[in-house]
Short mmCIF file of C-alpha atoms and ligand atoms in Angstrom, two decimals:
data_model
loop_
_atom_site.label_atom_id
_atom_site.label_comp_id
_atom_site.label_asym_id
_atom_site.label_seq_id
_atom_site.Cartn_x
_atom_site.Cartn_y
_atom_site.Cartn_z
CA UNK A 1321 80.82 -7.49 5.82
CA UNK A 1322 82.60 -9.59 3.11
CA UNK A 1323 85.84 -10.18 1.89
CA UNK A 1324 87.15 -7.51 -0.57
CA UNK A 1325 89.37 -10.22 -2.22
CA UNK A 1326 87.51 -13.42 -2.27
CA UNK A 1327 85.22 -13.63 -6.03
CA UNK A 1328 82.10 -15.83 -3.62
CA UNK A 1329 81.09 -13.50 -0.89
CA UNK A 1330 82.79 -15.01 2.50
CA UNK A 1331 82.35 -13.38 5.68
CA UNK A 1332 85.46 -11.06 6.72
CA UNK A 1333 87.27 -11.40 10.03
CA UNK A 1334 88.42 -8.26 10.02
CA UNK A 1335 87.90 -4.57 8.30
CA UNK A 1336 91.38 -2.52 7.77
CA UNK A 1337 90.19 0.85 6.94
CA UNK A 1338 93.77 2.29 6.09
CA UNK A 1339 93.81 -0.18 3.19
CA UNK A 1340 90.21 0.17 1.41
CA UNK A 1341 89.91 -3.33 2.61
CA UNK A 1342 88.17 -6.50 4.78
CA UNK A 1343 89.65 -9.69 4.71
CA UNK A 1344 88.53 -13.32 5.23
CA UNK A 1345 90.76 -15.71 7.73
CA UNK A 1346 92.85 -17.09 4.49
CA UNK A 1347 93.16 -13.90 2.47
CA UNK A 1348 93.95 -12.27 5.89
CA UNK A 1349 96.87 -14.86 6.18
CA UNK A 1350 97.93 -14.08 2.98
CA UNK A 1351 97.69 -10.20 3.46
CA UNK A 1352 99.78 -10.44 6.38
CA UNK A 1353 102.55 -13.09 5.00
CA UNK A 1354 102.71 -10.14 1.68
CA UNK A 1355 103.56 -7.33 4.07
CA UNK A 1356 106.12 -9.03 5.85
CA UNK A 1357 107.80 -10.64 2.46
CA UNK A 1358 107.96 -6.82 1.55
CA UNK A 1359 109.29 -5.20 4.56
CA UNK A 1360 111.87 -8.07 4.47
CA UNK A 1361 112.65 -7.50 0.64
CA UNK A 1362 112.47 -3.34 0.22
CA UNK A 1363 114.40 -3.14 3.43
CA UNK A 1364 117.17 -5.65 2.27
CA UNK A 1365 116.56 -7.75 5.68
CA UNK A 1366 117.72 -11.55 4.88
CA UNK A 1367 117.71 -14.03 2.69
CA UNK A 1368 116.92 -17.61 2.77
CA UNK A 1369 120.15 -18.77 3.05
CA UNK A 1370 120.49 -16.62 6.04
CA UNK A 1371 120.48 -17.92 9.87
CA UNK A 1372 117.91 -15.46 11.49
CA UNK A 1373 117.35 -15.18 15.84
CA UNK A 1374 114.10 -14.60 16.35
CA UNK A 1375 113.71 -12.61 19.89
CA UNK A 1376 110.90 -13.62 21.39
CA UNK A 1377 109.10 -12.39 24.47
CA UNK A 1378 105.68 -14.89 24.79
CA UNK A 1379 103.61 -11.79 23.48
CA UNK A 1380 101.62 -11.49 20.40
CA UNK A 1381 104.36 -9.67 18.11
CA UNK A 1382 107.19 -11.80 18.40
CA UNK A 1383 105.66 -15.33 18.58
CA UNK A 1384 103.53 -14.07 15.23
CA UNK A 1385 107.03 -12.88 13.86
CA UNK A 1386 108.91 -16.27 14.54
CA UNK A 1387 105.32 -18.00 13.01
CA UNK A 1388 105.18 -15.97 9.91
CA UNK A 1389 109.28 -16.27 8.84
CA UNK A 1390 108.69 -20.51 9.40
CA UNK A 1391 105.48 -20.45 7.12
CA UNK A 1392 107.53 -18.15 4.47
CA UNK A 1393 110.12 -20.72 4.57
CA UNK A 1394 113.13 -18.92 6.37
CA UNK A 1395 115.69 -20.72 8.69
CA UNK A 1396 114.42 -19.11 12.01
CA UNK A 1397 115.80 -20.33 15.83
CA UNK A 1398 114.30 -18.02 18.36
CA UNK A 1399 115.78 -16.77 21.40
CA UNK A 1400 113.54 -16.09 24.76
CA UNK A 1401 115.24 -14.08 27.64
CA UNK A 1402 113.68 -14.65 31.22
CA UNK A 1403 113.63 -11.92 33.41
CA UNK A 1404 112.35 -13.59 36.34
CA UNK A 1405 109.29 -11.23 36.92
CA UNK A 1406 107.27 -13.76 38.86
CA UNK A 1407 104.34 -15.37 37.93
CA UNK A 1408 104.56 -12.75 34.32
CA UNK A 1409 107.99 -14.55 33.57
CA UNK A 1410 106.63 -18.08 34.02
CA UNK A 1411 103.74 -17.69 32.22
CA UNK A 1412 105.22 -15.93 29.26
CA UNK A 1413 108.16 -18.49 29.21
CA UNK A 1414 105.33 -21.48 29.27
CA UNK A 1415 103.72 -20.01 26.18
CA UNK A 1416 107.41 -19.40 24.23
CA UNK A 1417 107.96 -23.77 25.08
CA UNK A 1418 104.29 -24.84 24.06
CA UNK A 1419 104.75 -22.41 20.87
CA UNK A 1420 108.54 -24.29 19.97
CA UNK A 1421 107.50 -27.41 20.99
CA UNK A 1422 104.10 -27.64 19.08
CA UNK A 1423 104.64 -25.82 15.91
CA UNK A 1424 108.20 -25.11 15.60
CA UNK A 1425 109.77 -27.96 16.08
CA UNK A 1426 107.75 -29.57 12.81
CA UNK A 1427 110.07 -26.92 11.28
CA UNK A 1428 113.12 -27.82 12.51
CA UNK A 1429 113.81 -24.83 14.42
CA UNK A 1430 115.22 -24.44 17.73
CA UNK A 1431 114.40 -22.38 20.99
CA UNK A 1432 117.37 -20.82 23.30
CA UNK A 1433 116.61 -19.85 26.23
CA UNK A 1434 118.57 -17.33 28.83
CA UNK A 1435 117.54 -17.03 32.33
CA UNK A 1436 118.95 -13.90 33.94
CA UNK A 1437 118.60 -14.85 37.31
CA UNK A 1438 121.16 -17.45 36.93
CA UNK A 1439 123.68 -14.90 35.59
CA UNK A 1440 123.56 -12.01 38.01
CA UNK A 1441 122.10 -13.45 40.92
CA UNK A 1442 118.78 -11.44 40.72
CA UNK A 1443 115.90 -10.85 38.89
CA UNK A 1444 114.87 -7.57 37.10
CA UNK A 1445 112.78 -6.38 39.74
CA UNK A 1446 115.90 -5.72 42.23
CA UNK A 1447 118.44 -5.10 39.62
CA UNK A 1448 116.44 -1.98 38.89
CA UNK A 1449 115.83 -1.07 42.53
CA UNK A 1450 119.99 -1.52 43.47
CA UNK A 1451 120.68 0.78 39.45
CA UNK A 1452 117.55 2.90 40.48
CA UNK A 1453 116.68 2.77 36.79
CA UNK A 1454 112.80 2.58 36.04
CA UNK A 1455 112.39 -1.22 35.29
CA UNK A 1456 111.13 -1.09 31.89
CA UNK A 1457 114.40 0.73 30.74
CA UNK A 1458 116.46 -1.95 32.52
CA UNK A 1459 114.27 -4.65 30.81
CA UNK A 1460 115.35 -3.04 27.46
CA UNK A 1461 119.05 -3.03 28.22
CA UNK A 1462 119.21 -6.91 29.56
CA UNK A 1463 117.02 -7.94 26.30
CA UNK A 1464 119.29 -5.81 23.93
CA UNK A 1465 122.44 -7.17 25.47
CA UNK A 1466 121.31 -10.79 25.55
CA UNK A 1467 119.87 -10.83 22.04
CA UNK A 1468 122.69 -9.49 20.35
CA UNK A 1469 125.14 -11.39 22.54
CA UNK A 1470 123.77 -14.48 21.12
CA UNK A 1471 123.50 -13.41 17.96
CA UNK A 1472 126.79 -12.69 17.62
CA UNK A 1473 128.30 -15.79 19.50
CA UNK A 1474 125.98 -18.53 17.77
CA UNK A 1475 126.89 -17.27 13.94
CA UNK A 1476 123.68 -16.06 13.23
CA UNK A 1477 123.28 -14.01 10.24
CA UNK A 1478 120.44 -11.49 11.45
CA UNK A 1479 118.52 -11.35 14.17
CA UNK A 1480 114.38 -10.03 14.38
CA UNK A 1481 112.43 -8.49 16.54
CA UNK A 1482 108.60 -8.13 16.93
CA UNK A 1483 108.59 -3.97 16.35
CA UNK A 1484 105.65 -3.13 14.45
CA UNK A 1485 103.80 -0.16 13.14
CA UNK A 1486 102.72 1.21 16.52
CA UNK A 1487 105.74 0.31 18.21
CA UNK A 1488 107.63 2.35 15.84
CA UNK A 1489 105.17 5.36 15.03
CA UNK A 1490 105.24 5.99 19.13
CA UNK A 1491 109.00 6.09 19.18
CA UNK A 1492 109.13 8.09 16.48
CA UNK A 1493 106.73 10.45 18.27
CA UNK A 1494 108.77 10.48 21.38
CA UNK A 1495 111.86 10.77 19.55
CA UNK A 1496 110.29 13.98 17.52
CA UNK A 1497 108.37 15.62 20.78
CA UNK A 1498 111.62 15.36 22.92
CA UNK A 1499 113.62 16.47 19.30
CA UNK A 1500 115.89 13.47 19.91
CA UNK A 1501 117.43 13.79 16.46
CA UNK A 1502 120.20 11.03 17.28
CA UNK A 1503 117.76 8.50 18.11
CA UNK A 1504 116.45 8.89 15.10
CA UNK A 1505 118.86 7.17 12.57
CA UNK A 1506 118.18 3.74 14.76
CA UNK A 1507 114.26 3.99 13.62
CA UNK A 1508 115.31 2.43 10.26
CA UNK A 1509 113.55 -1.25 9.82
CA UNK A 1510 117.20 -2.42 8.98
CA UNK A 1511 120.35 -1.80 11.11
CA UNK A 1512 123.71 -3.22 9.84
CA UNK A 1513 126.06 -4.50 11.57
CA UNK A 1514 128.24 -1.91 11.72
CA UNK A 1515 130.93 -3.10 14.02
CA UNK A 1516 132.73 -6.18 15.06
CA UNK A 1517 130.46 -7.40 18.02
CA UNK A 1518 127.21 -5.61 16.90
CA UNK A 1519 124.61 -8.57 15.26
CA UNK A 1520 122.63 -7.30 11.85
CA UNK A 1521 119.00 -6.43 14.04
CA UNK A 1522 115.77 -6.29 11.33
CA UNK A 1523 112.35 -5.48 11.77
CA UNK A 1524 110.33 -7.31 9.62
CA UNK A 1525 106.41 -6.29 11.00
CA UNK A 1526 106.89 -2.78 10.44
CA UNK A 1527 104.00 -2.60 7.84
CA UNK A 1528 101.70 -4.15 10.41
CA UNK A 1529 99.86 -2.17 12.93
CA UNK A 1530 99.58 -3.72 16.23
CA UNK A 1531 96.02 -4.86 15.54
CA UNK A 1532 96.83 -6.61 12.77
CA UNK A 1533 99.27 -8.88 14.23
CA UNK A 1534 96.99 -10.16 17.14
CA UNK A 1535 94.12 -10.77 14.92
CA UNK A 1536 97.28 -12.48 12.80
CA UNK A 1537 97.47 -14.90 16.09
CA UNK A 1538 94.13 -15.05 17.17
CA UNK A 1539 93.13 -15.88 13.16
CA UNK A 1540 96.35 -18.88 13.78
CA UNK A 1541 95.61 -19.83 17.06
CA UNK A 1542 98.79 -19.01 18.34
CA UNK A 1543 99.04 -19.25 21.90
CA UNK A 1544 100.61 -15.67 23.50
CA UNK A 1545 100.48 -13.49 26.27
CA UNK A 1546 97.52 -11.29 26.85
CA UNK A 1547 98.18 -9.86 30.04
CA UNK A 1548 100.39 -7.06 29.90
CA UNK A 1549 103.67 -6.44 31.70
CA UNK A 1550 103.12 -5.31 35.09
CA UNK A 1551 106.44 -3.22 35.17
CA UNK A 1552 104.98 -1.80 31.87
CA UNK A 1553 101.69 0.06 33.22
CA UNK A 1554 101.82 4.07 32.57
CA UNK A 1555 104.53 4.13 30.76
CA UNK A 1556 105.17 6.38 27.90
CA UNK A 1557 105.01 4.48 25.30
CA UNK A 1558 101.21 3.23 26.32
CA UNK A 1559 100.58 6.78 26.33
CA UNK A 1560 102.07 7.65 23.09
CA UNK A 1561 100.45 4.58 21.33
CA UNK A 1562 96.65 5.81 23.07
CA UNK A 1563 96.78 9.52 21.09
CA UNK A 1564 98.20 7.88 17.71
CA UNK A 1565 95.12 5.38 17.87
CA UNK A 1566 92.51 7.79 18.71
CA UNK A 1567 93.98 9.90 15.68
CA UNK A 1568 93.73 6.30 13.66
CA UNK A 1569 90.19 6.50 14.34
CA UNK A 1570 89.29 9.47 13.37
CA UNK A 1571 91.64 9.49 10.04
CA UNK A 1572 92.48 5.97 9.26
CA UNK A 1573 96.29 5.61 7.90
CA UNK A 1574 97.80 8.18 9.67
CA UNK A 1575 99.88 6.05 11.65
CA UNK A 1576 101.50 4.33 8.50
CA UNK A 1577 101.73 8.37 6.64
CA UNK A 1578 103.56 9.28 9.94
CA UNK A 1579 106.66 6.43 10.14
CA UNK A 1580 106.47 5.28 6.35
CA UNK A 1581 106.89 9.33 5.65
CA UNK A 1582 109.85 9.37 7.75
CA UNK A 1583 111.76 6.13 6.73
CA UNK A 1584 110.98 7.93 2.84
CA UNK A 1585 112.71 11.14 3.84
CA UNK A 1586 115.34 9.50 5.52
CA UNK A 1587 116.05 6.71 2.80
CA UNK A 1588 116.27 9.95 0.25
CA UNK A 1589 119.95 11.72 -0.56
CA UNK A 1590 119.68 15.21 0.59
CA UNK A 1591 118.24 17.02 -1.57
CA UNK A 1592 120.42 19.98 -2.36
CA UNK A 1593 119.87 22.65 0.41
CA UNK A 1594 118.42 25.65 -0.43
CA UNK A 1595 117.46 28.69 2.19
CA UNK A 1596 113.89 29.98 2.68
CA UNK A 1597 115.03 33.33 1.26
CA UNK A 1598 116.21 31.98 -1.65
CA UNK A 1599 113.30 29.40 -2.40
CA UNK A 1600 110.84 32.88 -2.24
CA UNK A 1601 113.26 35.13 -5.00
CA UNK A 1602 112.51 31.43 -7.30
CA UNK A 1603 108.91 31.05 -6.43
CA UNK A 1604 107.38 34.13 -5.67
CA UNK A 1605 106.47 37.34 -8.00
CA UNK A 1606 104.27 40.43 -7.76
CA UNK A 1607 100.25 39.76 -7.83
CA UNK A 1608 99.12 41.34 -11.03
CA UNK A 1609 96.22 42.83 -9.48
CA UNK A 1610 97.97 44.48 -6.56
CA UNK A 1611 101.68 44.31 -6.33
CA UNK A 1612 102.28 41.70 -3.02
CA UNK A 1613 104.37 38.70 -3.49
CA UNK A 1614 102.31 35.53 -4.44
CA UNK A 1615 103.63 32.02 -6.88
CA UNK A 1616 99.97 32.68 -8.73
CA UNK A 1617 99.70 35.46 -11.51
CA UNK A 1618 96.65 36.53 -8.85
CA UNK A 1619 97.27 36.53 -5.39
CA UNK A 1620 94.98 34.48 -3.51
CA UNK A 1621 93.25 37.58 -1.43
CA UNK A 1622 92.37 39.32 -5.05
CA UNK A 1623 91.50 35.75 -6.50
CA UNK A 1624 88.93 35.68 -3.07
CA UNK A 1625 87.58 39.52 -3.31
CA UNK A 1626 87.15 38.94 -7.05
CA UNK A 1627 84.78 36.37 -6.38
CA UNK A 1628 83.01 37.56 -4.10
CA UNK A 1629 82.35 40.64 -5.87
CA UNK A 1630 81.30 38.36 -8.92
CA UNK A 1631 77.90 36.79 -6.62
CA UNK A 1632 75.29 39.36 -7.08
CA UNK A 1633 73.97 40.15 -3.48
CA UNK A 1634 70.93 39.33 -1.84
CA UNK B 779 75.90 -11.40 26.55
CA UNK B 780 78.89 -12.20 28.86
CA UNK B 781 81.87 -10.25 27.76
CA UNK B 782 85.09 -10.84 29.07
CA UNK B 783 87.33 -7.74 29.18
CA UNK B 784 91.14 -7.40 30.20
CA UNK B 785 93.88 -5.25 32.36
CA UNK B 786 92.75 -6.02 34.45
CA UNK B 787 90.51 -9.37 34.16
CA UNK B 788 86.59 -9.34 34.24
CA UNK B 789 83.26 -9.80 32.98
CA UNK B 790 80.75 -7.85 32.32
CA UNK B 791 76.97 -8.55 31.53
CA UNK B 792 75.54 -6.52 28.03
CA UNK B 793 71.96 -6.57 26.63
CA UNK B 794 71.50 -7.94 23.29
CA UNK B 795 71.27 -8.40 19.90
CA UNK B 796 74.16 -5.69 19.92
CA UNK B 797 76.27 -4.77 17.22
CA UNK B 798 80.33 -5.09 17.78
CA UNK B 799 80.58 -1.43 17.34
CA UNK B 800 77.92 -0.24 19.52
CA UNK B 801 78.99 -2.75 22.18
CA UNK B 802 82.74 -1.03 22.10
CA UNK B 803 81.37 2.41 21.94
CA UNK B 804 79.07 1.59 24.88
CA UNK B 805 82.48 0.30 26.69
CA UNK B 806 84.17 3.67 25.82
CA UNK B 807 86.87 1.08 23.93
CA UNK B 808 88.59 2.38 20.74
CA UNK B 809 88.88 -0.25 18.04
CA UNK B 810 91.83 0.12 16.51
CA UNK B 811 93.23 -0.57 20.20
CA UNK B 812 90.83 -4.02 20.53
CA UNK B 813 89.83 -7.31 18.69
CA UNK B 814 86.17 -8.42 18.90
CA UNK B 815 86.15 -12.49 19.48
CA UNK B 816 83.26 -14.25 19.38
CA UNK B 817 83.87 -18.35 20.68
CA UNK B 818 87.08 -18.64 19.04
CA UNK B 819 86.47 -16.38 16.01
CA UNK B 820 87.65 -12.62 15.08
CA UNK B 821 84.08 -10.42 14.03
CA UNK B 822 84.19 -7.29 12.57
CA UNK B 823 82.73 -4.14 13.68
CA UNK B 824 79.12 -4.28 11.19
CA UNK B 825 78.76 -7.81 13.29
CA UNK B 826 75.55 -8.50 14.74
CA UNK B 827 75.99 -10.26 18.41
CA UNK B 828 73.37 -12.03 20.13
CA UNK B 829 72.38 -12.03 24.01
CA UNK B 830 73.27 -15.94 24.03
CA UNK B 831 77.22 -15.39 22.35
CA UNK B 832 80.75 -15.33 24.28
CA UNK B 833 81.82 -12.46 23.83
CA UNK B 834 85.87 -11.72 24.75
CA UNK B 835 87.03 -7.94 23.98
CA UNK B 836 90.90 -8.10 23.65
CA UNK B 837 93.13 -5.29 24.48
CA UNK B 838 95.92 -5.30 21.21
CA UNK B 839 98.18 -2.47 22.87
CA UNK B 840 101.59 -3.63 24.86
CA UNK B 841 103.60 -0.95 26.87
CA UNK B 842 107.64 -2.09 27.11
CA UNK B 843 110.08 0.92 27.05
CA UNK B 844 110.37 3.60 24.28
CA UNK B 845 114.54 2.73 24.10
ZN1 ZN C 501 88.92 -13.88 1.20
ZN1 ZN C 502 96.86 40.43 -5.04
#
């Protein structure tokens, strides 16, 4: 397989069905840097004037986030919370430190780092146990409160997160199975900062399917964490991501028709409500072959029985 | 071919000259859930791999909580 873009035949790296397309390592690069620069510019995300916080976990998303905003030229710090989930924790952390030290720091941006242990006095496996909550959930809330805590207190304009295609479709599944219609508003790639205390939060990978972005770090040798979470195994959102891939497979895009079709619908005024009574008085009229309501001058039953009267039989 | 396969860590010993597709279907691994890398390089799914290549299958999925 060759590149799609490249005039000389060079060998593709990778085939992305949903686009027509197979990419090379550079045009890849490029394909990847594109989508971003467009999430950040139709969602109105930053600028690059603007201080962005970069929260990063030591996984493939977020140090491929904080990589991609340096090489487009933004003014990116990155924050890493530790959560002091043994050897997961350590290793994650010693990726975040190699990543800052080798690569970012040639960029002049910084790494922040917040150990939790140190502030409460345990680590996330007991704080769940004494709030009974399941851990992931009490993973979220730490991260969510840290991030935007800093963000706020250090003056930074925005602050990213590593969310990305598949992150967002299975939330948005969740969120539509369990009709959780006021979770639904915060699915939008761009939340202001609405209050006094509450940071500007973006989500600049949201055009990238999960695939993408760790053939994004694998194609830039960045350094991340493969294994996954241990407090993370059979959770729903594994779940959730498993039926929206095998779907993926079968029709490629539908991943990107599910979220990007609701962030259109949402981003659209209302559109002046009208009832299903009074859509069917505009619409529909009597078949002129036999009298029941159809929007065709022929319904489609006669349109059917006319045709098959019309093949001479055998 | 040795391929190295993830969550949890292992290997696993495949007959070649196998092509990437064939070896994830034979794995019962979907592919827009994996990357294919052969030494230190992505392949793509019409990729033919030989008996004598390293071969590591990468899981791209991460869990973390639906909030
Ligand atoms: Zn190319
Ligand atoms: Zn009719």
């Amino acid at each position: 397989m060759n590149c799609t873009k490249c005039p000389t035949s060079t060998k593709a790296v990778i085939s992305l069905p949903r686009h027509n397309a197979a990419f090379c390592k550079d045009c890849f690069t490029t394909f990847v840097h594109e989508q971003v620069a467009r999430a950040i510019k139709s969602f109105k995300m930053f600028t690059p004037a603007d201080r962005i916080l970069v929260a990063v976990s030591g996984g493939k998303d977020s140090l491929a986030l904080w990589h991609i905003l340096l090489n487009l030229g933004y003014r990116a710090d990155a924050l890493y919370v530790n959560l002091g989930i043994g050897s997961y924790s350590e290793e994650s952390h010693r990726k975040v430190q190699h990543y800052a030290e080798t690569v970012a720091a040639a960029h002049s941006a910084t790494l922040l780092v917040h150990v939790v242990e140190q502030e409460a006095g345990a680590g996330i496996r007991e704080l769940a146990n004494i709030l009974h909550r399941p851990t992931c959930s009490t993973c979220g809330t730490i991260k969510r409160y840290q991030f935007n805590r800093a963000a706020v207190e250090q003056n930074y304009d925005v602050m990213a997160t590593g969310h990305n295609l598949d992150d967002e479709a299975a939330r948005l599944l969740g969120n539509v199975l369990h009709w959780q219609e006021e979770y639904l508003d915060k699915q939008s790639p761009t939340l202001p900062a609405s209050v006094e205390g509450f940071a500007k939060k973006v989500k600049p990978l949201c055009r990238l399917s999960e695939r993408e972005i760790a053939a994004y770090a694998v194609v830039n040798r960045i350094d991340y964490i493969v294994e996954e979470c241990p407090m993370a195994k059979g959770s729903k959102m594994l779940l959730y991501k498993e039926v929206l891939n095998r779907l993926e497979t079968e029709s490629p895009g539908t991943k990107q028709r599910f979220y990007w079709g609701f962030l259109d619908k949402q981003n659209k005024p209302d559109a002046p409500t009208e009832s299903m009574a009074e859509k069917d008085q505009r619409t529909l009229a009597p078949c002129l072959s036999c009298g029941q309501p159809t929007t065709a001058d022929t319904c489609s039953y006669c349109k059917m029985m006319a045709k098959a009267k019309s093949v001479p039989a055998r | 071919m040795i391929v190295q396969l993830s969550h949890p860590q292992r290997q696993v010993e495949i007959k070649g000259p196998k092509r990437t597709k064939e070896l994830l279907r034979e794995l019962n691994l979907v592919i827009e859930a994996h990357l294919v890398i052969r030494g230190d390089d992505l392949v793509t799914e019409d990729e033919m791999l030989a008996d004598a290549d390293q071969i590591e299958i990468r899981p791209v999925i991460s869990g973390g909580s639906l909030g």
